[in-house]
PDB file of C-alpha atoms in Angstrom:
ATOM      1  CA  UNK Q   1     106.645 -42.334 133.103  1.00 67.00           C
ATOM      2  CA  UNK Q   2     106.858 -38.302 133.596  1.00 85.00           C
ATOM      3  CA  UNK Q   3     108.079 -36.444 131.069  1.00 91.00           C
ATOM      4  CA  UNK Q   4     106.616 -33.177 133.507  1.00 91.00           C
ATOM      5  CA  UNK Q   5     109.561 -31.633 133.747  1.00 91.00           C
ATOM      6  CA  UNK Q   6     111.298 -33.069 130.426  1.00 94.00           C
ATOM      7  CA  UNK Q   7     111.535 -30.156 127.516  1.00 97.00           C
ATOM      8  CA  UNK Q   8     109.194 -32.277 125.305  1.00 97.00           C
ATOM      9  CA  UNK Q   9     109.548 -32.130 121.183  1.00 98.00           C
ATOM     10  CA  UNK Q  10     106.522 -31.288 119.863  1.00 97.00           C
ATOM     11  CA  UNK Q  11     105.730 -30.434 116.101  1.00 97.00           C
ATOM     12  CA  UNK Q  12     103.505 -26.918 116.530  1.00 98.00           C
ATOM     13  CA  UNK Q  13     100.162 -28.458 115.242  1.00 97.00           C
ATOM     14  CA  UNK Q  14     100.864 -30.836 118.500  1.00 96.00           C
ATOM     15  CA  UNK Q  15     102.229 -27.887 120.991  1.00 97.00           C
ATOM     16  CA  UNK Q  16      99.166 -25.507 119.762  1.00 97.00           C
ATOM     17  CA  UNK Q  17      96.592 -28.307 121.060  1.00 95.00           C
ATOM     18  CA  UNK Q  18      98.036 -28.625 124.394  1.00 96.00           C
ATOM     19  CA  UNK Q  19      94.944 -27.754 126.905  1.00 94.00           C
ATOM     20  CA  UNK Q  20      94.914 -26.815 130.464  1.00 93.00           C
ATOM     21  CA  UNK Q  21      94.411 -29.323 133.013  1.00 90.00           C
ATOM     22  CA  UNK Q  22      91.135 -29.499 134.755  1.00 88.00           C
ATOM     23  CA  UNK Q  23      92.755 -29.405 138.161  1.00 89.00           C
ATOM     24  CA  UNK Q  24      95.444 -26.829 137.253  1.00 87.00           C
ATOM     25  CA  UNK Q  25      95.159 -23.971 134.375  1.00 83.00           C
ATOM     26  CA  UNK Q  26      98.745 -23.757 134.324  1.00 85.00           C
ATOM     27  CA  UNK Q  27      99.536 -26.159 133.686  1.00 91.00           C
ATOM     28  CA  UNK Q  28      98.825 -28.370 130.167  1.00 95.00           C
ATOM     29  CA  UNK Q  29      98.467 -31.704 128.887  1.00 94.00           C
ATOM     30  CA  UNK Q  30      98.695 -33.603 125.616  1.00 94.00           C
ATOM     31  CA  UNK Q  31      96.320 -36.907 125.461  1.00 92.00           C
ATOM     32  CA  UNK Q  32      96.161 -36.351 129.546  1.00 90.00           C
ATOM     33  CA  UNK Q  33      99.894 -36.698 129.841  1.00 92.00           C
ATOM     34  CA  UNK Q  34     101.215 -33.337 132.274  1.00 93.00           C
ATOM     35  CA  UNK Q  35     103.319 -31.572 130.852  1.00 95.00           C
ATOM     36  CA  UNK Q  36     105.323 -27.726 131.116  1.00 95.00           C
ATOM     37  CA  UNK Q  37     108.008 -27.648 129.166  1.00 97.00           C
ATOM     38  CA  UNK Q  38     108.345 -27.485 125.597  1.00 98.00           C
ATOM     39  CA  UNK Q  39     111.230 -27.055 122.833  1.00 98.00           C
ATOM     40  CA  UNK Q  40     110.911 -26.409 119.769  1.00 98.00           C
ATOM     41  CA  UNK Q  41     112.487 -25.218 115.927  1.00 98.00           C
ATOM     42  CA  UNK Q  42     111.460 -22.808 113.925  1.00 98.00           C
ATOM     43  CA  UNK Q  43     111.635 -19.701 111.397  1.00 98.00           C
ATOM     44  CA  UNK Q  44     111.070 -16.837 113.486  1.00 98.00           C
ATOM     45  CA  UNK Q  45     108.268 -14.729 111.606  1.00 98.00           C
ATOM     46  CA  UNK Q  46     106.953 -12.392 113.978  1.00 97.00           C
ATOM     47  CA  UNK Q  47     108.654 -10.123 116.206  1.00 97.00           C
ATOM     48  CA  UNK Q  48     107.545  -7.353 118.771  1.00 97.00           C
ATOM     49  CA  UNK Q  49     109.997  -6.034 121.212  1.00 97.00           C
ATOM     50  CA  UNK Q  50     108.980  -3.682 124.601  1.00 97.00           C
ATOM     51  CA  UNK Q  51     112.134  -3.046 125.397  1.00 95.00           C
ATOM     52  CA  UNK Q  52     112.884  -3.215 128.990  1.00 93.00           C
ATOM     53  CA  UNK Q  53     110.078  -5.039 129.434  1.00 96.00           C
ATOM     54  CA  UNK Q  54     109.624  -8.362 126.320  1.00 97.00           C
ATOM     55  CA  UNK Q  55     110.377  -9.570 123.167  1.00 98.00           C
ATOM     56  CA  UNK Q  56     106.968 -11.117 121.795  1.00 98.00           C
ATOM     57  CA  UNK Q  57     107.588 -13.358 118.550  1.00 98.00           C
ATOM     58  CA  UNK Q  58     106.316 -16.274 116.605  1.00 98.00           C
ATOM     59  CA  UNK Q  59     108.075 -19.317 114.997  1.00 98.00           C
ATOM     60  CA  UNK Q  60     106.592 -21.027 112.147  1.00 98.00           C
ATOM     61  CA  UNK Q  61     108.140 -24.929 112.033  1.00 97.00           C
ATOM     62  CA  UNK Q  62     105.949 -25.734 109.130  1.00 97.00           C
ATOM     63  CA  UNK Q  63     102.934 -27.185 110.970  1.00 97.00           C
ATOM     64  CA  UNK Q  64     101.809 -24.676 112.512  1.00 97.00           C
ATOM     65  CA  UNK Q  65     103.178 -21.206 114.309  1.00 98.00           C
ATOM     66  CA  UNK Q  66     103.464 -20.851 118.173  1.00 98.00           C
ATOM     67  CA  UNK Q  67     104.192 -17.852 120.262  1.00 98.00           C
ATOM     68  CA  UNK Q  68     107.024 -17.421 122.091  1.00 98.00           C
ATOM     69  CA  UNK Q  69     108.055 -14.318 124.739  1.00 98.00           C
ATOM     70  CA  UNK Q  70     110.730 -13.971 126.522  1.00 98.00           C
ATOM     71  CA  UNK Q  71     110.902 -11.867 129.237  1.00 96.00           C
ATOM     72  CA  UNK Q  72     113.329  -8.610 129.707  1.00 96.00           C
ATOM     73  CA  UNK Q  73     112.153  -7.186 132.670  1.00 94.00           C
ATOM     74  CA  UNK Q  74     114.480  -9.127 135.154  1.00 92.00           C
ATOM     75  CA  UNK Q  75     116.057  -5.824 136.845  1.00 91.00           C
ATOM     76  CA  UNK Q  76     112.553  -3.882 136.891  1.00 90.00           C
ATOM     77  CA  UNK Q  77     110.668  -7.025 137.954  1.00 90.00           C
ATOM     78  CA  UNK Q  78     109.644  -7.921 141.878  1.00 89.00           C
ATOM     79  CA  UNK Q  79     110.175 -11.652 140.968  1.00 86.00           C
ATOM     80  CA  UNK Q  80     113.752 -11.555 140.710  1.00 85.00           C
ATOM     81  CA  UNK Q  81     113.716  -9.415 144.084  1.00 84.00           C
ATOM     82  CA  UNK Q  82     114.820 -11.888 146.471  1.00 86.00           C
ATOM     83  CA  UNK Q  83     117.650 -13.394 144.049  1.00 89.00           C
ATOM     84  CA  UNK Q  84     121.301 -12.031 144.489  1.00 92.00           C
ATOM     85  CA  UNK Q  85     121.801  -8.869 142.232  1.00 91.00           C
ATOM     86  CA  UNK Q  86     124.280 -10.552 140.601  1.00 93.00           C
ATOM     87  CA  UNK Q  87     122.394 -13.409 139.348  1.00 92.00           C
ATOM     88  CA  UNK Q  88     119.954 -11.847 138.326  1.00 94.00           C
ATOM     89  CA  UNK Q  89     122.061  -9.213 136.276  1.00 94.00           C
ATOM     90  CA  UNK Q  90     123.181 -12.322 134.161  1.00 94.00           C
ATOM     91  CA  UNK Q  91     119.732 -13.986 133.227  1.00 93.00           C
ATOM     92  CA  UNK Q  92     118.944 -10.226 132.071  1.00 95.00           C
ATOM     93  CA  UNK Q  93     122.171 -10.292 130.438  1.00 95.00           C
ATOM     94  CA  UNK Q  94     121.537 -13.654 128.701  1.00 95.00           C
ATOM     95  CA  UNK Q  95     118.182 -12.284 127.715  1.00 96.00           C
ATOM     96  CA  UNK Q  96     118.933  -9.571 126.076  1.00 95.00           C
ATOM     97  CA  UNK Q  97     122.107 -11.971 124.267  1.00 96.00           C
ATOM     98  CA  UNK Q  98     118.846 -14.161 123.005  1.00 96.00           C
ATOM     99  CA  UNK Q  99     116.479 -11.065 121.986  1.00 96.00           C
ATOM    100  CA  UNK Q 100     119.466  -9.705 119.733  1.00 96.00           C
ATOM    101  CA  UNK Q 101     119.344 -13.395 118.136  1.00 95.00           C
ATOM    102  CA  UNK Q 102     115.748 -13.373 117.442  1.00 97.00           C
ATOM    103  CA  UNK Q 103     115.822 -11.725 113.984  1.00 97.00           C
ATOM    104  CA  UNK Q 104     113.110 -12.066 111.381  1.00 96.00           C
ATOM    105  CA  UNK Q 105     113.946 -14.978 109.128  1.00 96.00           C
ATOM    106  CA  UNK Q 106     116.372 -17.191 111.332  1.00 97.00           C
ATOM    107  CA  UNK Q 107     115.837 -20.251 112.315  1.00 98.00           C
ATOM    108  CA  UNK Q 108     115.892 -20.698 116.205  1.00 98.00           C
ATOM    109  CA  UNK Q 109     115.624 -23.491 118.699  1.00 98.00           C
ATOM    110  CA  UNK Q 110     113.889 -22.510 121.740  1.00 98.00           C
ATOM    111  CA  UNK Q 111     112.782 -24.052 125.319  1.00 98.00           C
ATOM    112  CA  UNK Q 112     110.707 -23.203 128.284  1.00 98.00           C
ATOM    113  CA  UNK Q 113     107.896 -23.476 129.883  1.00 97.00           C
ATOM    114  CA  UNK Q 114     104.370 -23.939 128.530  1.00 97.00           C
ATOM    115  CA  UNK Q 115     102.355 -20.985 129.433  1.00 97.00           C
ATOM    116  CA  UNK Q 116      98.942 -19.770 128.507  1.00 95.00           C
ATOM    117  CA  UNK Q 117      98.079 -16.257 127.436  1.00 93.00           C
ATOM    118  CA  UNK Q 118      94.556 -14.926 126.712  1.00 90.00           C
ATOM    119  CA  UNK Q 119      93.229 -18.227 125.641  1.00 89.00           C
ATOM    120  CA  UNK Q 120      96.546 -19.424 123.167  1.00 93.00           C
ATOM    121  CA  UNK Q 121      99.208 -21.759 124.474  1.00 97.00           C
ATOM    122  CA  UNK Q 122     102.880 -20.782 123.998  1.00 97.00           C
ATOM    123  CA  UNK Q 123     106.621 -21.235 125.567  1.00 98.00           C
ATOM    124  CA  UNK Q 124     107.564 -18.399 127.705  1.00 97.00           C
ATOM    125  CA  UNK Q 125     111.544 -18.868 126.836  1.00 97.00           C
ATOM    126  CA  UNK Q 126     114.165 -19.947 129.016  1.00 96.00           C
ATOM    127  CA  UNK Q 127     117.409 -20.837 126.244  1.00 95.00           C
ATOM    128  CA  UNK Q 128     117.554 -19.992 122.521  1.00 96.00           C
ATOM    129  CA  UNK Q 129     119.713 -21.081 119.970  1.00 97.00           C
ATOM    130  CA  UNK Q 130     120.719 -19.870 116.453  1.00 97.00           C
ATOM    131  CA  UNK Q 131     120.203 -22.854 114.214  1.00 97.00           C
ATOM    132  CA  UNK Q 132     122.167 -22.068 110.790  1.00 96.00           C
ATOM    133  CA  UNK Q 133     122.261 -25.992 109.493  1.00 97.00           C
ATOM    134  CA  UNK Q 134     119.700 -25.988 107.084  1.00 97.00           C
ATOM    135  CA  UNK Q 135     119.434 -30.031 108.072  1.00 98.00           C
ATOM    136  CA  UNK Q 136     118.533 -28.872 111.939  1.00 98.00           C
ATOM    137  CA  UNK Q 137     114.778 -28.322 111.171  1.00 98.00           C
ATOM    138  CA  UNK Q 138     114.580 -31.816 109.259  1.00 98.00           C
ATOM    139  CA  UNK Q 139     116.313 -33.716 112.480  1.00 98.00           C
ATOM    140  CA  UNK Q 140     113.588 -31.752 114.805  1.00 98.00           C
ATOM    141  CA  UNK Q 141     110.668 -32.664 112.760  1.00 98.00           C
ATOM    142  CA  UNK Q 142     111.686 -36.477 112.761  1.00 98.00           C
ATOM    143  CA  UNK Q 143     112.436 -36.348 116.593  1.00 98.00           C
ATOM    144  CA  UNK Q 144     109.108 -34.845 116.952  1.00 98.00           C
ATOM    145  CA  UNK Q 145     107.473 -37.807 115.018  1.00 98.00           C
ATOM    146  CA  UNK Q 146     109.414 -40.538 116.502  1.00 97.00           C
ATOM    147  CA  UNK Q 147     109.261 -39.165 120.280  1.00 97.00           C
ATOM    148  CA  UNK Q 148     105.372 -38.885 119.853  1.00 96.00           C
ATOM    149  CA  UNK Q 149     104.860 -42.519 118.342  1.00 94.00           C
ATOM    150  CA  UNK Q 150     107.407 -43.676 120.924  1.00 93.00           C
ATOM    151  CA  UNK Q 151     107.078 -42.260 123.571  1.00 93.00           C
ATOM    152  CA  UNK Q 152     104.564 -39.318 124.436  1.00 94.00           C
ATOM    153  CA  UNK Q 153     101.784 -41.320 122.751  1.00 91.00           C
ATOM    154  CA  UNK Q 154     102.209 -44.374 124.990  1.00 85.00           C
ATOM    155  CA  UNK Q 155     102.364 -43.157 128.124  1.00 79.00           C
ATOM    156  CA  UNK Q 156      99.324 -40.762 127.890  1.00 74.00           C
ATOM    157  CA  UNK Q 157      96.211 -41.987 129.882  1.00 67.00           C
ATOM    158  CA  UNK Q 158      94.158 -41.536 126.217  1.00 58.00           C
ATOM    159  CA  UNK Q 159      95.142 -45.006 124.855  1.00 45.00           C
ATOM    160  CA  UNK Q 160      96.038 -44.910 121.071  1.00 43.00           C
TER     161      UNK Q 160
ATOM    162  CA  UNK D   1     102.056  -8.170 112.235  1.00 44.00           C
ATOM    163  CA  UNK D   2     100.211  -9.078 114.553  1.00 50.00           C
ATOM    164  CA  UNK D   3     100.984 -12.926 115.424  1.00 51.00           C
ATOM    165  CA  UNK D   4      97.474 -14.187 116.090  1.00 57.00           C
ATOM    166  CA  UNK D   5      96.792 -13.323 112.481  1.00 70.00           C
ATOM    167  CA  UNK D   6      99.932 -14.807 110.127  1.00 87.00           C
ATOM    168  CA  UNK D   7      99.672 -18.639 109.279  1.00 94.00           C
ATOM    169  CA  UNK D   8     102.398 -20.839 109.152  1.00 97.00           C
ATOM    170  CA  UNK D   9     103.848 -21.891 106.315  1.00 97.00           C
ATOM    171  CA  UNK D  10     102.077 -25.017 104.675  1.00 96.00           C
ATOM    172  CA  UNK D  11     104.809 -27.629 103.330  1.00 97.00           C
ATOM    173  CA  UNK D  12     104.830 -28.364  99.778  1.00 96.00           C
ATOM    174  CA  UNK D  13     107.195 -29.345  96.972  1.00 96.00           C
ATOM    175  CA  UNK D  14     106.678 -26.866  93.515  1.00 96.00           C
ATOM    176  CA  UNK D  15     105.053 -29.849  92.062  1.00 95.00           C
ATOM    177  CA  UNK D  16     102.184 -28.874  94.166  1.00 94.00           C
ATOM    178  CA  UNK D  17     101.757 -25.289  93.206  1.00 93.00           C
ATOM    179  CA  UNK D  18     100.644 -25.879  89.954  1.00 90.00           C
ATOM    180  CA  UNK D  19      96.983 -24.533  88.559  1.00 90.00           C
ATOM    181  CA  UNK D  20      95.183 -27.880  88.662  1.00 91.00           C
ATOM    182  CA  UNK D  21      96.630 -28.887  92.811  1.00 92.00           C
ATOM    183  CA  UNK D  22      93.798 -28.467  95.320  1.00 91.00           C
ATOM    184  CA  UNK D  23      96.887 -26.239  96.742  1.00 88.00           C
ATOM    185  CA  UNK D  24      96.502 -23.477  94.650  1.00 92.00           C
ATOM    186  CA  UNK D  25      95.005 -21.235  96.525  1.00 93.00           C
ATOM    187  CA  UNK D  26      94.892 -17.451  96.383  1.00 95.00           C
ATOM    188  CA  UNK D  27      97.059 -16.270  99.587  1.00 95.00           C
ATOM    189  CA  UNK D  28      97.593 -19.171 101.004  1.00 96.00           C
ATOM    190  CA  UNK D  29     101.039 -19.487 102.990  1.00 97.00           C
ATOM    191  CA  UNK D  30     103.288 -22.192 101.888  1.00 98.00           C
ATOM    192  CA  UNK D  31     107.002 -23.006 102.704  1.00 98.00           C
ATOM    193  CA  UNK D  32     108.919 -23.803  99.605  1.00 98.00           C
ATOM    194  CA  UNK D  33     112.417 -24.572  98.795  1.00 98.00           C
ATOM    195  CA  UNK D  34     114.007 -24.822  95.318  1.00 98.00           C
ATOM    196  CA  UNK D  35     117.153 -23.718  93.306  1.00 98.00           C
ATOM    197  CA  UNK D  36     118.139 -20.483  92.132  1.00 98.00           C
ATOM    198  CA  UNK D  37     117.439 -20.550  88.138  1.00 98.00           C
ATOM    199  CA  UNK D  38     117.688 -16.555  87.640  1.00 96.00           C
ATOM    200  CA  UNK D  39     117.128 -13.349  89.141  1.00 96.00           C
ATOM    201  CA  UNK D  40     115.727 -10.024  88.187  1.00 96.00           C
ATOM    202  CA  UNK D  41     117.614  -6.954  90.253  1.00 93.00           C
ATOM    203  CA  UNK D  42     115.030  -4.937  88.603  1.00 95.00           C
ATOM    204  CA  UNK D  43     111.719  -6.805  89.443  1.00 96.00           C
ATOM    205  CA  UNK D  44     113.354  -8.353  92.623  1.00 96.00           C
ATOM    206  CA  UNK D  45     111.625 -11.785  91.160  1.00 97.00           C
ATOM    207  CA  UNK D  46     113.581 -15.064  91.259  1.00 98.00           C
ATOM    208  CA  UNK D  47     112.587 -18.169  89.895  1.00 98.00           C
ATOM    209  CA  UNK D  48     113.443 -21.318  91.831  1.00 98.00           C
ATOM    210  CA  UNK D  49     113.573 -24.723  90.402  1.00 98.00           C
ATOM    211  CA  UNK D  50     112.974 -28.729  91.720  1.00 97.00           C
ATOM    212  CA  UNK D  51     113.186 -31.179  89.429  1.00 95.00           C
ATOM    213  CA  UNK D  52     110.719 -30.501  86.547  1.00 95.00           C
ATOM    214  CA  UNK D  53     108.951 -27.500  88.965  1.00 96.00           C
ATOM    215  CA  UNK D  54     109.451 -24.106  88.778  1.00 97.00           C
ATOM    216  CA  UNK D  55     107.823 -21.153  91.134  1.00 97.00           C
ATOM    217  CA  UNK D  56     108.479 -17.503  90.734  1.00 97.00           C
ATOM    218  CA  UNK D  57     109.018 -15.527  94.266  1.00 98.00           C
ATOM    219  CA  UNK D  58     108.760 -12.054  94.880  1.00 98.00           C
ATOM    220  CA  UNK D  59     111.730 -10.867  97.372  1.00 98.00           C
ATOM    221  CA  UNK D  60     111.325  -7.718  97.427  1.00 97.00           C
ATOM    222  CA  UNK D  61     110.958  -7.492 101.058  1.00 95.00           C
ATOM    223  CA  UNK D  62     113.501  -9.359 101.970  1.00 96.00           C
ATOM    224  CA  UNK D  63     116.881  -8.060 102.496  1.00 93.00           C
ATOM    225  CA  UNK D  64     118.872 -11.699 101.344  1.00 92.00           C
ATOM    226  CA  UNK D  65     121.791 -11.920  98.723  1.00 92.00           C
ATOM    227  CA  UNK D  66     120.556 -14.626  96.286  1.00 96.00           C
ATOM    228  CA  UNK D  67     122.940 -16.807  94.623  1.00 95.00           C
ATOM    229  CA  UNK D  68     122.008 -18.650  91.374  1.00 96.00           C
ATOM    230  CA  UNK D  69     122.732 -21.784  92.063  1.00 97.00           C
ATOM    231  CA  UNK D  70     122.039 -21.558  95.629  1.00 98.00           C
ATOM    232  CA  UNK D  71     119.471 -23.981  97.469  1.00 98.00           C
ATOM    233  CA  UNK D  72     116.953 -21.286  98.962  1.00 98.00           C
ATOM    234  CA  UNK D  73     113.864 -21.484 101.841  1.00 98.00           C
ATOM    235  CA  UNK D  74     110.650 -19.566 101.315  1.00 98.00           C
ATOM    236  CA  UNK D  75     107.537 -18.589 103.497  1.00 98.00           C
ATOM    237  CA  UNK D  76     105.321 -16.105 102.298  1.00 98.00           C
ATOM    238  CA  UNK D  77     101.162 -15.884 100.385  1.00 97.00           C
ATOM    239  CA  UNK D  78     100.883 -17.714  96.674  1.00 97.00           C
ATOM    240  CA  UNK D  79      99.281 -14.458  94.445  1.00 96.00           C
ATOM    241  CA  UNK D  80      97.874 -15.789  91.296  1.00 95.00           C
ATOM    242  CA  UNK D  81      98.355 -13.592  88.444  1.00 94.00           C
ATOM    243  CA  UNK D  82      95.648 -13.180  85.568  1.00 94.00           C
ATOM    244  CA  UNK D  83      97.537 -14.895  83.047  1.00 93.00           C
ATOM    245  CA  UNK D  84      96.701 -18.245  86.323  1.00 92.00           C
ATOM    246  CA  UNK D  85     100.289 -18.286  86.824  1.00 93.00           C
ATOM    247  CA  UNK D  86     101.421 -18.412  90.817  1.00 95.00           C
ATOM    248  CA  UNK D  87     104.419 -16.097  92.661  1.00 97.00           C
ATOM    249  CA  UNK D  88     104.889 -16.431  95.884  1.00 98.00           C
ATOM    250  CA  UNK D  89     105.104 -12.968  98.156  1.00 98.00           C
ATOM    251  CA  UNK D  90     107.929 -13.960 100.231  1.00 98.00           C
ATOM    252  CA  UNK D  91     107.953 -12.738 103.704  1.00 97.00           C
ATOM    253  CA  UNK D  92     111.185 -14.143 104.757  1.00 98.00           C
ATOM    254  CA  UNK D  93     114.020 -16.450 103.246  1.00 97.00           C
ATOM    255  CA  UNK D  94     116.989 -17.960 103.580  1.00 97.00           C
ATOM    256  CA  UNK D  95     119.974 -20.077 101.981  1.00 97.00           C
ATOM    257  CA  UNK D  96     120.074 -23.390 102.414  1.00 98.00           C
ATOM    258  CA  UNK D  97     122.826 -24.916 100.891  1.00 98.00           C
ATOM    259  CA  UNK D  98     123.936 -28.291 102.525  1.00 98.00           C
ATOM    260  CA  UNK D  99     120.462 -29.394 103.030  1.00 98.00           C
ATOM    261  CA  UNK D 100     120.045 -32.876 102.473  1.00 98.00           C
ATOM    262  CA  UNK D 101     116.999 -32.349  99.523  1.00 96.00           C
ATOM    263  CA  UNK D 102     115.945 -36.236  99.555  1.00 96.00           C
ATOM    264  CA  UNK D 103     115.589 -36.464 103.989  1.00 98.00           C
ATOM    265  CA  UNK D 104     114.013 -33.124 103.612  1.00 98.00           C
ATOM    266  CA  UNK D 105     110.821 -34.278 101.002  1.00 97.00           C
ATOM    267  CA  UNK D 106     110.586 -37.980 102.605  1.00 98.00           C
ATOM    268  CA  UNK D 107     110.292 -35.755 106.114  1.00 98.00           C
ATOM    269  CA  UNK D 108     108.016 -33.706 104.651  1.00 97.00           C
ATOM    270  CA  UNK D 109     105.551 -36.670 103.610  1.00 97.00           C
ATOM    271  CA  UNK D 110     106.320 -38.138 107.110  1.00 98.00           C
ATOM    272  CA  UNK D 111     104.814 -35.406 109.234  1.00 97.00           C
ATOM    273  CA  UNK D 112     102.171 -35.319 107.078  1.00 95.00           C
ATOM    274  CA  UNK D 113     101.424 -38.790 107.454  1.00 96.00           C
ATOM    275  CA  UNK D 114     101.508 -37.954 111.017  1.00 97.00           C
ATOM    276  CA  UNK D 115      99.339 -34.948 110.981  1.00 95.00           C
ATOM    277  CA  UNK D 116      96.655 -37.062 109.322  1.00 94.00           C
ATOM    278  CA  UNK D 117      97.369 -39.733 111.836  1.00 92.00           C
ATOM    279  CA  UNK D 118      96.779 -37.424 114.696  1.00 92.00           C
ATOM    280  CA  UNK D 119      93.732 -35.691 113.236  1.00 90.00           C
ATOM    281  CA  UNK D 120      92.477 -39.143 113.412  1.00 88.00           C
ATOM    282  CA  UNK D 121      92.823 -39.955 116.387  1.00 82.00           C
ATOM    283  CA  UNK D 122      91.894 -36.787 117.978  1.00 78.00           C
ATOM    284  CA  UNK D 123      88.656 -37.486 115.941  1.00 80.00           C
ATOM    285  CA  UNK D 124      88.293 -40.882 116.686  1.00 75.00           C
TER     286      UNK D 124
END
């Protein structure tokens, strides 16, 4: 089983013990299972924003709070050079549509990858969504429980 | 606010703010939900309500139109007062009418049962 490139549920006490692999730093594992994508639910409670450049912020699910940024550099940035202008002028359009989301106080459901910055692990965001059912953070924190006892927890290498 | 410093808001039901719980704590950050009993323009203080429970909350930060009535969501530091009495400095809130109450406290005791599960076996 390899959930590697599955956006994996984790409750943030789980996400924020992820460590780096020994044979890759960037990339993390959980119980030696590899993974680099995460999603997650949360209240956001934190928020920085560079504009032009990121929107730092933090989302507190209840367990714990994990760090999120998502980029806003796309049109500035030499890693979107060789991409058509075009394309890339919509992932900085959908970027800024998921910064103006990210308000103190709202609940959001976010995914990307699982990235590492100055020692703390967090999701560098790829998709965000305004959660307004109160009921949404409930569902998430069951998934999380259930996908871990089901699933993650059986096919790591650490046997439990 | 710097993000490496705020904590995340510990789950607990008002039952388990009182004086004697091991809970009450002096700014520590909790998560709380209850209903709207009343509400004091003047203070900014509302005083929510589940089951037998009550916990006062200072909104005064927040920028939320509170209902009495209304099911509401808090995260923010318990402050205990000299008179041993708790309010909760709310740093952000929000309605939460049409949560199911009941899935949301046997949740709560599930992912704590997990937590404690985990720590465990991280330990182990």
């Amino acid at each position: 089983m390899d959930l590697y490139n599955t956006h994996v549920k984790l409750l943030a006490f789980d996400f924020l013990s992820l460590t780096p692999t020994r044979s890759d730093p960037s990339c993390f594992q959980r119980k030696g299972l590899r993974l680099s994508r995460a999603e997650s639910i949360g209240v956001v409670v934190t928020r920085e924003l560079k504009p032009g450049k990121f929107l730092r912020f933090t989302i507190d699910d209840g367990t714990g709070c994990i760090p999120c940024v998502l980029w806003l550099n796309q049109l500035t940035s030499s890693y979107f050079s060789r991409r058509s202008p075009s394309s890339v002028r919509s992932i900085a359009r959908s970027a800024l549509h998921f910064a103006s989301e990210i308000q103190l106080g709202v609940v959001v459901r976010v995914r990307g990858r699982i990235t590492g910055y100055r020692g703390t692990v967090q999701i560098t965001v790829s998709d965000v969504a305004l959660e307004t059912d109160p009921n949404a953070q409930v569902l998430h924190w069951l998934d999380c429980v259930r996908l871990a006892r089901r699933c993650y927890d059986k096919f790591s290498i650490i046997r439990v | 606010m710097d993000a490496s410093t705020i904590s995340a808001g510990a789950l607990v039901r008002l039952q388990e703010l009182n004086p004697s719980s091991p809970n009450f704590n002096q700014g520590a950050s909790f998560r709380v939900i209850g209903k709207l009993q009343e509400y004091d323009l003047g203070t900014a203080v509302a005083i929510i309500v589940d089951g037998d429970a009550s916990l006062k909350v200072d909104t005064q930060y927040l920028t939320l139109n509170l209902r009495p009535g209304s099911l509401y969501q808090f995260i923010g530091e318990l402050q205990i007062e000299p008179n041993n009495e708790g309010i909760l400095k709310a740093r952000v809130g929000r309605n939460v009418d049409g949560l199911d109450i009941n899935l949301y406290h046997q949740t709560m005791q599930l992912v704590r049962h997990f937590q404690a599960e985990q720590a465990d076996i991280r330990t182990s």
